[in-house]
XYZ file of C-alpha atoms in Angstrom:
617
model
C 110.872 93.464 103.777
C 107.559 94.537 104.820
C 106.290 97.763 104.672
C 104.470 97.286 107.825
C 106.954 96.189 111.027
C 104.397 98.391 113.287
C 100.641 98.789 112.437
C 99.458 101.178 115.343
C 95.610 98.664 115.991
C 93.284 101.127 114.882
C 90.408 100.409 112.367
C 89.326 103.579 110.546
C 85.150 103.513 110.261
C 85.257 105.795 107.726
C 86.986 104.252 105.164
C 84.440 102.096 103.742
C 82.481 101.833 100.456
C 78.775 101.911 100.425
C 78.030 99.159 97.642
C 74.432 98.181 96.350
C 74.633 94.367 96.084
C 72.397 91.946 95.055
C 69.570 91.190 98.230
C 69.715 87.548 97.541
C 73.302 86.936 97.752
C 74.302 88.936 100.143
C 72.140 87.581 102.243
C 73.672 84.431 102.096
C 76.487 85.717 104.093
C 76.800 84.977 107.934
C 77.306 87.931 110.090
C 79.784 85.941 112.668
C 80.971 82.936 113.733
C 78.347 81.154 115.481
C 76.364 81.344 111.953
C 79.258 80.754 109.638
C 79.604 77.684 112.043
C 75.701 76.833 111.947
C 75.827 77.083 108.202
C 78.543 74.642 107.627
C 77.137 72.170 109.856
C 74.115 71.887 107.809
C 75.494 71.567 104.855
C 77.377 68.990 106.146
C 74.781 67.149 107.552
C 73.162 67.624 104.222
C 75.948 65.527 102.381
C 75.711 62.770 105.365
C 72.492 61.907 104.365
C 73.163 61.680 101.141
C 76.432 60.008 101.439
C 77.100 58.877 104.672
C 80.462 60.888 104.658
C 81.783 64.360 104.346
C 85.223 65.465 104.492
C 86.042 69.396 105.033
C 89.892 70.688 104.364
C 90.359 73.723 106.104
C 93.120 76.189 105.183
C 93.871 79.485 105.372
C 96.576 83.153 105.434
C 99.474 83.419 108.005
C 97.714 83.774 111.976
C 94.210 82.739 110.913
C 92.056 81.162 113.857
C 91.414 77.823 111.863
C 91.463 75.901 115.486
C 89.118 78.317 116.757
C 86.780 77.624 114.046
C 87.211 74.043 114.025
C 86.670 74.088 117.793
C 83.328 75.653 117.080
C 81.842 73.405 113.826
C 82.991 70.535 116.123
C 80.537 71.709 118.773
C 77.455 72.612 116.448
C 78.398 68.816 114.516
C 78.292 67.033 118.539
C 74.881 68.878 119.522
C 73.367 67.331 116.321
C 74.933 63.927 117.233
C 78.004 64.129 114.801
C 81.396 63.552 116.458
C 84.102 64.634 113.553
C 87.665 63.103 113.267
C 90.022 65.984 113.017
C 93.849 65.611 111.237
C 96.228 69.068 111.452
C 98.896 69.988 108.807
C 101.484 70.334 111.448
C 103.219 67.122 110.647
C 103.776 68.166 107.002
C 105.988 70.894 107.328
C 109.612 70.660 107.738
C 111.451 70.219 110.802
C 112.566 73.917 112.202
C 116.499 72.959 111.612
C 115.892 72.035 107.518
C 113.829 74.656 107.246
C 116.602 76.860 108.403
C 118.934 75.501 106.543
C 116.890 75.495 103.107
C 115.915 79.115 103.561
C 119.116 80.097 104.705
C 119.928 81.445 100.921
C 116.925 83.569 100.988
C 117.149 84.692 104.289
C 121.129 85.451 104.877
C 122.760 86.720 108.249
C 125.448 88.763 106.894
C 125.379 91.553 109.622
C 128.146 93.538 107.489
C 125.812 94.395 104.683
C 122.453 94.181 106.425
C 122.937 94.907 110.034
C 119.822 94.033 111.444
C 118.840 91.602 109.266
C 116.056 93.350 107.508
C 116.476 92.304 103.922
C 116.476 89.027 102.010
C 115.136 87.190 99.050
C 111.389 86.598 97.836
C 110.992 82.589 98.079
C 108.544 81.579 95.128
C 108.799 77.598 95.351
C 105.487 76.856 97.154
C 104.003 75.450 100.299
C 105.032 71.674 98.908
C 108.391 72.775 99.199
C 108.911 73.611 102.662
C 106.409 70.117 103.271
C 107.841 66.704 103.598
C 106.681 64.482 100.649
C 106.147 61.488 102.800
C 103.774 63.025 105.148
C 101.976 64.639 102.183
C 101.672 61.030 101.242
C 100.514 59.809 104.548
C 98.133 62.817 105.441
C 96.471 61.707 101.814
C 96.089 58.129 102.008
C 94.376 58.586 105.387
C 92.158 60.933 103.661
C 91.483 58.370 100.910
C 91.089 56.000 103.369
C 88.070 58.081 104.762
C 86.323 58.321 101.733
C 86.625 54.677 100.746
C 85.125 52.910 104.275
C 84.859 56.043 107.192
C 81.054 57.416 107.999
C 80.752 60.866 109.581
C 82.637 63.942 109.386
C 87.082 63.968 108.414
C 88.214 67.755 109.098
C 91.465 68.553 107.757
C 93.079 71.712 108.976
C 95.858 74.208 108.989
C 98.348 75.957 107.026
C 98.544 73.704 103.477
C 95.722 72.061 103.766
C 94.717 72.856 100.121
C 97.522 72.575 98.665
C 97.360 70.471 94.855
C 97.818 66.950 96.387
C 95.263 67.260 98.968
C 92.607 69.382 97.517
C 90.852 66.687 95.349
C 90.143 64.642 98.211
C 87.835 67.159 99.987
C 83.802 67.353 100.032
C 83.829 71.045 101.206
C 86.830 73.729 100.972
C 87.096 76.661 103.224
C 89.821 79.237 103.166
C 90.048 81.443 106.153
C 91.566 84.894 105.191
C 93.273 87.617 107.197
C 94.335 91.500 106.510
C 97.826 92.090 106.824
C 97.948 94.605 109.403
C 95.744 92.049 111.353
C 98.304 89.307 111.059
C 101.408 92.142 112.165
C 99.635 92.916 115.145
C 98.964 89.122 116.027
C 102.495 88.249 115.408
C 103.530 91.250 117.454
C 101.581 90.254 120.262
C 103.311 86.785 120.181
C 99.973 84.490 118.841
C 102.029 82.767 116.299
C 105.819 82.408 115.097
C 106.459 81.142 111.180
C 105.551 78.172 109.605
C 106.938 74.612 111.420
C 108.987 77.038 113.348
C 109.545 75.460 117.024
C 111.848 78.459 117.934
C 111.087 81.723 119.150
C 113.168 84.672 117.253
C 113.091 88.251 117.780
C 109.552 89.663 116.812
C 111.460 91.772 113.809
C 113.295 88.506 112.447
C 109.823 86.194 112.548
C 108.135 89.255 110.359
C 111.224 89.265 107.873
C 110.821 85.656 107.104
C 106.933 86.241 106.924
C 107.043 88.790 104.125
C 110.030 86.820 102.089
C 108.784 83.597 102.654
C 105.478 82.456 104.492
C 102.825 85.516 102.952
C 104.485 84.727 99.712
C 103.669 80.741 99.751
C 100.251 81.799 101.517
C 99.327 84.824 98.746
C 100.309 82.161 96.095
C 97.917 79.626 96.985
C 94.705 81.949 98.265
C 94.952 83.467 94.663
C 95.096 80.398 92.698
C 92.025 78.979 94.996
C 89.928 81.773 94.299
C 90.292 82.389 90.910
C 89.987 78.935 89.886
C 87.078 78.232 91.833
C 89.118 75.729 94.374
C 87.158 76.686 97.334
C 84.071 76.442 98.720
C 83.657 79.156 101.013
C 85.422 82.185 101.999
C 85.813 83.240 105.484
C 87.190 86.602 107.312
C 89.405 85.890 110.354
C 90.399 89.415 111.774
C 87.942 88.601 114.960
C 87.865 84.984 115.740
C 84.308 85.404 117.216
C 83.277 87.510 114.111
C 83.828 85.413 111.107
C 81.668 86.137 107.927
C 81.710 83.517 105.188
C 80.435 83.777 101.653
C 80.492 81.010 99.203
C 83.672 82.116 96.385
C 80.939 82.376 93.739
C 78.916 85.221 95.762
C 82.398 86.443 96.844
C 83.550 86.561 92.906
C 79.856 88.537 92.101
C 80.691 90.984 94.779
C 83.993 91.874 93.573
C 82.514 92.532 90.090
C 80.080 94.404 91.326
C 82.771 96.514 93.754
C 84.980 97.184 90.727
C 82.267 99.394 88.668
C 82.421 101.692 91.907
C 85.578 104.450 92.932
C 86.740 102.639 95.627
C 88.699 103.581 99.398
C 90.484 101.611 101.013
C 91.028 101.386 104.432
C 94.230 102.917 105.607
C 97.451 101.357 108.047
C 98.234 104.239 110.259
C 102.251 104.101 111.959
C 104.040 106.045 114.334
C 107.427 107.256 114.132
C 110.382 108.649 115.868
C 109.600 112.305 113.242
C 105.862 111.431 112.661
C 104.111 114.611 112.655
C 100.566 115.518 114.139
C 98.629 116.984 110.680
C 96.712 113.540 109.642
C 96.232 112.791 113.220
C 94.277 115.405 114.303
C 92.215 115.553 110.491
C 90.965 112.005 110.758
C 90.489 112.142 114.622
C 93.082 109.191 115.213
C 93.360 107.645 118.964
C 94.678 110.347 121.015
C 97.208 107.508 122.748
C 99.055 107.494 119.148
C 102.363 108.919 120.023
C 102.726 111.107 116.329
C 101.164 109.594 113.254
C 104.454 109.196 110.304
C 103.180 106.896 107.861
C 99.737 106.619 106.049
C 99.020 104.067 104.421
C 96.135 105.156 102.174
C 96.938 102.289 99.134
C 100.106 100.327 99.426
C 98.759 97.587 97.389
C 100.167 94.709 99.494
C 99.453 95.943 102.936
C 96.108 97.545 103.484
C 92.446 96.399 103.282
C 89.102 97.228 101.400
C 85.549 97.162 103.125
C 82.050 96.687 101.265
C 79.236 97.874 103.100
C 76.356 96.459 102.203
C 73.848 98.918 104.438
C 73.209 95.404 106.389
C 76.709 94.300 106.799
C 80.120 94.896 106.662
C 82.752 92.887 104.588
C 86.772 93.603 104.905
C 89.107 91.772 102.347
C 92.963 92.300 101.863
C 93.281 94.604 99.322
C 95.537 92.838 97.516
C 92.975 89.819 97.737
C 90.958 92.066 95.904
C 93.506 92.921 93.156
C 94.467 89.028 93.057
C 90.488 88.338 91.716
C 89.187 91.444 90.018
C 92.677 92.803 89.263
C 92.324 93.363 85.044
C 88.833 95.237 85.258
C 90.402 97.329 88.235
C 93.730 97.980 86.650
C 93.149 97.235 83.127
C 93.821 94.207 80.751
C 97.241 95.086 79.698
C 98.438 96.931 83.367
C 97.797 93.416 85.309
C 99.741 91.854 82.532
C 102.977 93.968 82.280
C 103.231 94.222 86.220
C 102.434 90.560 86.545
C 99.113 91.143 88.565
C 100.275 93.212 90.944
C 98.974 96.891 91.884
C 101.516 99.385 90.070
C 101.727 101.963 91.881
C 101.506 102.924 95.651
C 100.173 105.647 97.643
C 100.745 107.050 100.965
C 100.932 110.359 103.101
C 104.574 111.044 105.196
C 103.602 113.815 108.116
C 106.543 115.836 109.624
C 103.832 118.201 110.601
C 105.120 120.079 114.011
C 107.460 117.126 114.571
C 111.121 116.688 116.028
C 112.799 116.573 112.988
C 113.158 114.946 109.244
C 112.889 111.829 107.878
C 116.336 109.774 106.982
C 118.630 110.577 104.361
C 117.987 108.032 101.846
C 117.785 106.169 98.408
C 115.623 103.468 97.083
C 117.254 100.335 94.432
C 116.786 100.449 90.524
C 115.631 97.294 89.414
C 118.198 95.224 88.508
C 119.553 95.361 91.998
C 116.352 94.430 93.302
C 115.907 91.411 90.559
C 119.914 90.324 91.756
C 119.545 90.889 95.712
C 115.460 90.237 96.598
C 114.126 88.243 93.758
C 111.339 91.135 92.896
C 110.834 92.462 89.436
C 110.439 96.198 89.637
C 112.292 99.608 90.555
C 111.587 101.628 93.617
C 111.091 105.369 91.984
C 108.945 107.515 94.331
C 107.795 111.055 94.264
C 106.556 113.891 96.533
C 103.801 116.021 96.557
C 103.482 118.968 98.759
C 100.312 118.745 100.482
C 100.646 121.216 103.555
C 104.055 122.965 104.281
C 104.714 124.737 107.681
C 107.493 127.676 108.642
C 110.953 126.507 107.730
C 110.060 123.082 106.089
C 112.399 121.847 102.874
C 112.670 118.798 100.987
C 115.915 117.151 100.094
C 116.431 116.039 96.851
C 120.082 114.838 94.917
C 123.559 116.090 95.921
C 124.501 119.843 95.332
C 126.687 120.531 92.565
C 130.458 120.296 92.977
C 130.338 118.233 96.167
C 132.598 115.178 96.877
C 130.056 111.948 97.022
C 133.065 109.617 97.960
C 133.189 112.293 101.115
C 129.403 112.030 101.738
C 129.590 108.336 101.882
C 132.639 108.010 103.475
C 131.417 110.463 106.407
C 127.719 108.188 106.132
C 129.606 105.089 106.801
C 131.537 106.551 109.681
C 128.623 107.891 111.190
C 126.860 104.113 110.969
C 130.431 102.594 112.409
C 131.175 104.944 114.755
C 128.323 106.881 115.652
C 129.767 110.276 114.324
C 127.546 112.972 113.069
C 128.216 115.657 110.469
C 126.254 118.226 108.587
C 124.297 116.382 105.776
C 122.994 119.674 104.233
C 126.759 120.399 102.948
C 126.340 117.696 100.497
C 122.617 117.104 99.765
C 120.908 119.248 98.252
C 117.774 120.961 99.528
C 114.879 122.944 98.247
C 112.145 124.916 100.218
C 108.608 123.341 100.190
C 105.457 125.193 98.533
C 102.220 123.625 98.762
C 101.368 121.962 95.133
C 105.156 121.235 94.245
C 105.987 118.113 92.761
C 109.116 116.164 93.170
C 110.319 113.214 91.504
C 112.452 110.833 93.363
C 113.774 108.005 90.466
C 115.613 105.094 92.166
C 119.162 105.965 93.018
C 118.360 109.827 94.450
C 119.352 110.607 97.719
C 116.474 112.285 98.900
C 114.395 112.889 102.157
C 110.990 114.719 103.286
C 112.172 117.390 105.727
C 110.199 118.334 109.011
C 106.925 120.421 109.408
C 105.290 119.310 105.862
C 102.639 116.671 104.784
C 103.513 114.979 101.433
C 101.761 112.688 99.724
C 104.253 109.982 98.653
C 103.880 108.347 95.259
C 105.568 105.577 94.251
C 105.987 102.671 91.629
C 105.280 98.622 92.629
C 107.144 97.561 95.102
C 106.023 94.060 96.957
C 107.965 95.441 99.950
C 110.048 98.201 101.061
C 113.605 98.926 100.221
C 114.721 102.292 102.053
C 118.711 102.424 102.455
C 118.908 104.931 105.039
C 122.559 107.153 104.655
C 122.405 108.845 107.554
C 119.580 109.795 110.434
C 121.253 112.314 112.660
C 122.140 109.589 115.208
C 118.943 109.112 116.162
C 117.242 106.491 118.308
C 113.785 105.385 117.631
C 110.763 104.955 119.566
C 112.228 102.216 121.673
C 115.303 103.797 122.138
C 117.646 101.716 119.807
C 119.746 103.700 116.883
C 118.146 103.416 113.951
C 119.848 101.149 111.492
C 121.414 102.494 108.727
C 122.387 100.762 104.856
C 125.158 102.517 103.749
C 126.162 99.175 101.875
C 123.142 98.624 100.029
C 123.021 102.535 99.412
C 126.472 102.756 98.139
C 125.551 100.165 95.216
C 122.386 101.898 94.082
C 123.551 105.611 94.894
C 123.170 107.833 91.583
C 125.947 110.462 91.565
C 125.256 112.151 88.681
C 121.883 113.288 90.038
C 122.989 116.260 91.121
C 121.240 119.912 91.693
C 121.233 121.034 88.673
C 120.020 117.886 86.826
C 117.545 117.915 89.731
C 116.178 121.053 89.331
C 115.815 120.887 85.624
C 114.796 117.435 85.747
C 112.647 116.619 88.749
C 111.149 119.759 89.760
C 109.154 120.675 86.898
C 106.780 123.800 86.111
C 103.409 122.643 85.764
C 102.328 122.710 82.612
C 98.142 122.367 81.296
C 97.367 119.477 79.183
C 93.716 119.761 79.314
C 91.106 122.596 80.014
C 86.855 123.822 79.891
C 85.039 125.211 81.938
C 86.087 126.236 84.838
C 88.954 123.305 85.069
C 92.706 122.627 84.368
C 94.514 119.991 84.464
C 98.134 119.704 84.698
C 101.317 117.723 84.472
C 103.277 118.508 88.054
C 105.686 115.768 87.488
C 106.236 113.013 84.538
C 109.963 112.074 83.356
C 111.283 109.363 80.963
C 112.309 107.104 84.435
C 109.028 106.779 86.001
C 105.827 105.069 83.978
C 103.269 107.613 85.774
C 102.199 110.503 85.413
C 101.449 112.924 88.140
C 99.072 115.915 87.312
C 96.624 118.273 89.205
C 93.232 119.500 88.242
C 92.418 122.777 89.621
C 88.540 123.382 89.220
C 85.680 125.605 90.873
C 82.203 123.261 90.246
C 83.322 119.976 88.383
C 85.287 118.601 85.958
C 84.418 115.567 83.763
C 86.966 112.065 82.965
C 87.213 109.459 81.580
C 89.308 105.755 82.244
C 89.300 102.983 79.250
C 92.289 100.618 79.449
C 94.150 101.747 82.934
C 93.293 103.461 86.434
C 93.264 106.504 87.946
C 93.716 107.684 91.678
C 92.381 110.983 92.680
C 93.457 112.680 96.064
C 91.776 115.605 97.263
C 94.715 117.884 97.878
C 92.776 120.932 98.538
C 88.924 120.906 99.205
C 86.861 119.719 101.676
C 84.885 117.328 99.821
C 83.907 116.300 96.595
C 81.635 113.905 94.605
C 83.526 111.544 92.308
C 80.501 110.512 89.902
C 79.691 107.951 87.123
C 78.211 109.822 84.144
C 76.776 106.496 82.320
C 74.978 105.267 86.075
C 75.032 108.311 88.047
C 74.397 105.175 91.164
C 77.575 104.650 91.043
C 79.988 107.194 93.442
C 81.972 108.089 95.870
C 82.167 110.998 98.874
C 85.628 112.177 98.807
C 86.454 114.104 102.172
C 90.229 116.016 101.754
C 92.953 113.737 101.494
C 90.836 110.765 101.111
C 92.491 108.926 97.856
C 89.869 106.836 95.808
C 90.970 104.458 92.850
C 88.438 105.006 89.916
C 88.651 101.128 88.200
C 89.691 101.131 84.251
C 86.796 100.173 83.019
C 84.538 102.779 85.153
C 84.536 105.005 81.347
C 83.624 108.320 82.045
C 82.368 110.244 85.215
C 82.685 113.352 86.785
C 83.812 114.903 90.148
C 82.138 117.542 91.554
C 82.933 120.294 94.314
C 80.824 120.006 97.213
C 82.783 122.625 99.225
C 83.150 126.162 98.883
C 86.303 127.777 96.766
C 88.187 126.269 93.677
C 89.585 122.999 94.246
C 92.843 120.764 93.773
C 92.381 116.790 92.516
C 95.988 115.258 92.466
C 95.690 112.784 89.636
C 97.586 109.606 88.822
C 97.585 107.361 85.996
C 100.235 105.075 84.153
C 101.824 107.197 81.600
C 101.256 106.843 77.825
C 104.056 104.144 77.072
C 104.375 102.588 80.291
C 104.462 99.652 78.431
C 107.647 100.342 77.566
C 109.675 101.619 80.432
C 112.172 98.949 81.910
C 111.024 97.922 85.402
């Protein structure tokens, strides 16, 4: 299930990275695409002459404007005299009843565990699996056919185009990419439905297939076509008139040169029915936001990262990014034991002056998730106090000597029958102070409660998995009740983490690990469950770091800005404004960060733990 059901369509400027790349290759790069389009045409009408034939395959990520672009290189081809023969995908893919019925395992419609039909299972079998083999056959021997007696120009296009049977055949390869929130918004706005789908669905069902099935075949492919050099040319599709390309080798040297920079990326901002107004106001969001809930400063599989190359600007999903570059960002043996993917997330929940808190909930251990979604890792969060207002608490395991069976009992009533009842007489709750930690290991009941900012910290999770218990019968922005999970929390729902295993466990003293001049830095929150660590350094000029074989991500928790610094090529930095988070790449060795405001300031600090090799995902 997607993080992302409701990207509000705003594109922060500020959240780029100011990269010194090399002159020549970068300015190889088109700016939009009228020149992406120019570009290709002369290469192409480079290989005519040489060979009387070119053939293009064109494929690219969930919603991307290949037709656009293919209605465009057809024009620039005609005004030079070159009239191209065009062939789609669309034929290859599986009628919209099989399809159904084949993903019908992955996708189930049992209404008594999952109400709305938010959850299923991750499909991993491929775009040739959801193809018909015949019409892979066809599409290919017409291809063939091309290249053994056709002159001119054969454009192959759409979603599969590169897969393994087809790719050989091609002259050029292009891949046109998309950001995720990008391809929300366009499904939201009704510019697509899911692949050979020739039925409409309800905008929420189309997304759930998306994430469990379509990005996943997509992701799969883009990755293996990058890193194995299976392309040609890479092209950005957010703005169908603005499309940059870059060959995949300039792409590939930009990426390594990216990855010896700390690095922003560029945030996903949501609304919610008890989003706050803190975040909104500090980063001077769109004043027709209704609240801003969720912020989505690094959730691996759902925001974006911009270059800006003084010149131009280049945006690539983040987890793109990660895909390519991911061991010298992560570290060799990080991208091996979470199988390539980013291991931890980040984001900011704001309850700041809002109407209320956020659900009662609990998040799946990892066998559950391995048995019920076909993903490999536990969904353990944690909670840092950021900014606390009058009155604001966080909720965190059941008080001690409670009935659970009650709790649950009561939740499922209030689900069924729409009956409320007083949550805080069975979970417990714990006032917020600014620079608490709490830990939140799969199976808590937990919840952030109203008039706080917290930045959330949380281990890999591909998607989302919240089983909400209860939510005060309350509707959300489009009036609907919001559903609840009380089956799916039942099953994962620790009792034993009660308040005073809580309070001994998961709200921990900090404790100083490291210290010089003028700097501490301290463990708020680490625990035998979770494989981070979370720590603060407190400091009134600078502090110095280092990172060998894994990350760290440093959010300014209290400051106004700061310098983060590399102490081997001082070039090599970022401006940290408060709150922005910034991912310093393992193998950026040492550097410093440096206080460019006035008072002592706070870093929050994460990093994979010392033996998070070993911790069962």
């Amino acid at each position: 299930m997607s993080f992302m059901f409701n990207p509000y369509p705003y594109d922060d400027p500020n959240a780029v990275n100011h990269i010194h790349f090399d002159k020549k290759l970068q300015d190889t790069i088109t700016t939009d695409s009228l020149s992406s389009a120019k570009k290709l045409t002369g290469k192409i009408l480079g290989q005519i002459t040489a060979s009387s034939r070119c053939i293009i395959g064109l494929d690219g990520y969930i919603s991307a404007p290949m037709s656009q672009f293919v209605g465009l290189l057809s024009l620039q081809l005609a005004q030079n005299g070159v009239e191209p023969q065009i062939l789609t995908t669309e034929a290859l893919l599986l009628d919209n009843d099989t399809l159904y019925e084949k993903l019908l395992p992955y996708l189930p419609e049992d209404r008594v565990t999952d109400p709305v039909l938010l959850y299923g299972s991750l499909y991993k079998e491929g775009y040739e699996s959801l193809m018909k083999a015949e019409e892979i056959e066809k599409l290919s021997n017409k291809i063939k056919e091309f290249a053994k007696n056709g002159k001119g120009v054969l454009i192959v296009y759409g979603y599969g185009a590169l897969i393994d049977m087809l790719r050989s055949n091609y002259s050029l390869k292009l891949y046109v990419d998309m950001t995720q929130k990008r391809t929300i918004l366009n499904i939201r706005d009704g510019a697509l439905t899911n692949l050979g789908s020739t039925k409409r669905m309800p905008v929420n069902q189309i997304i759930r297939r998306s994430y469990y099935v379509d990005f996943e075949v997509a992701t799969q492919l883009r990755g293996q076509l990058i890193r194995n050099d299976e392309i040609d040319f890479y092209l950005t599709g957010d703005h169908a008139d603005k499309m940059q390309m870059i060959s995949v080798s300039a792409m590939k040297a930009l990426f390594e040169t990216m990855v010896t920079y700390p690095l922003r990326c560029r945030p996903v901002y949501i609304e919610g029915v008890w989003g706050g107004f803190y975040l909104k106001r500090l980063r001077n969001l769109p004043e027709e936001m209704k609240n801003c809930a969720w912020i989505f400063d690094l959730i691996p599989m759902e925001v974006s990262i911009v270059a800006d190359l003084n010149t131009l600007q280049m945006e690539f999903p983040f987890y793109c990014f990660v895909q390519v570059i991911g061991p010298k960002l992560m570290g060799q043996k990080p991208a091996e034991k979470f199988h390539g993917y980013f291991p931890i997330r980040f984001n900011y929940d704001d309850t700041y002056h809002s109407s209320g808190n956020m659900s009662i909930q609990v998040h799946p251990d990892g066998n559950y998730l391995r048995k019920n979604n076909n993903e490999f890792c536990r969904q353990d969060e944690s909670y840092y106090m950021v900014v606390t207002g009058q009155e604001a608490k966080t909720y965190c395991g059941f008080r001690d000597g409670v009935d659970v069976e009650k709790f649950i009992e009561k939740a499922k009533r209030a689900e069924k029958y729409g009956e409320g009842f007083n949550h805080d007489d069975y979970v417990y709750s714990k006032s917020s102070v600014a620079g608490q930690q709490f830990m939140i290991p799969a199976g808590t009941i937990h919840a952030s409660g109203r008039n706080q900012v917290i930045l959330e910290i949380g281990s890999l999770t591909m998607g989302s998995y919240t089983y909400k218990m209860y939510d005060y019968m309350r509707k959300d922005l489009d009036g609907n009740l919001r559903p609840i999970h009380t089956y799916h929390g039942d099953k994962v729902l620790r009792r034993d983490f009660r308040e005073s295993w809580v309070k001994e466990n998961l709200i921990q003293s900090p404790r100083v690990i490291r210290e010089g001049d003028g700097f501490q830095e301290m463990i708020v929150g680490q625990h035998d469950l979770l494989y981070f660590s979370l720590r603060h350094v407190r400091f009134l000029d600078k502090y110095e770091d280092e990172t060998t074989d894994r990350f760290h991500v440093l959010a300014l928790v209290e400051g106004e800005k700061c310098l983060v610094r590399s102490l081997t090529n001082p070039d090599r930095y970022f401006e940290q404004n408060y709150l922005d988070m910034v991912i310093v790449p393992a193998g950026f060795g040492p550097y410093e960060v440096i206080n460019q405001s006035v008072g002592k300031v706070t870093m929050h600090k994460t990093l994979l733990k010392d033996g998070y090799e070993d911790v069962c995902l």
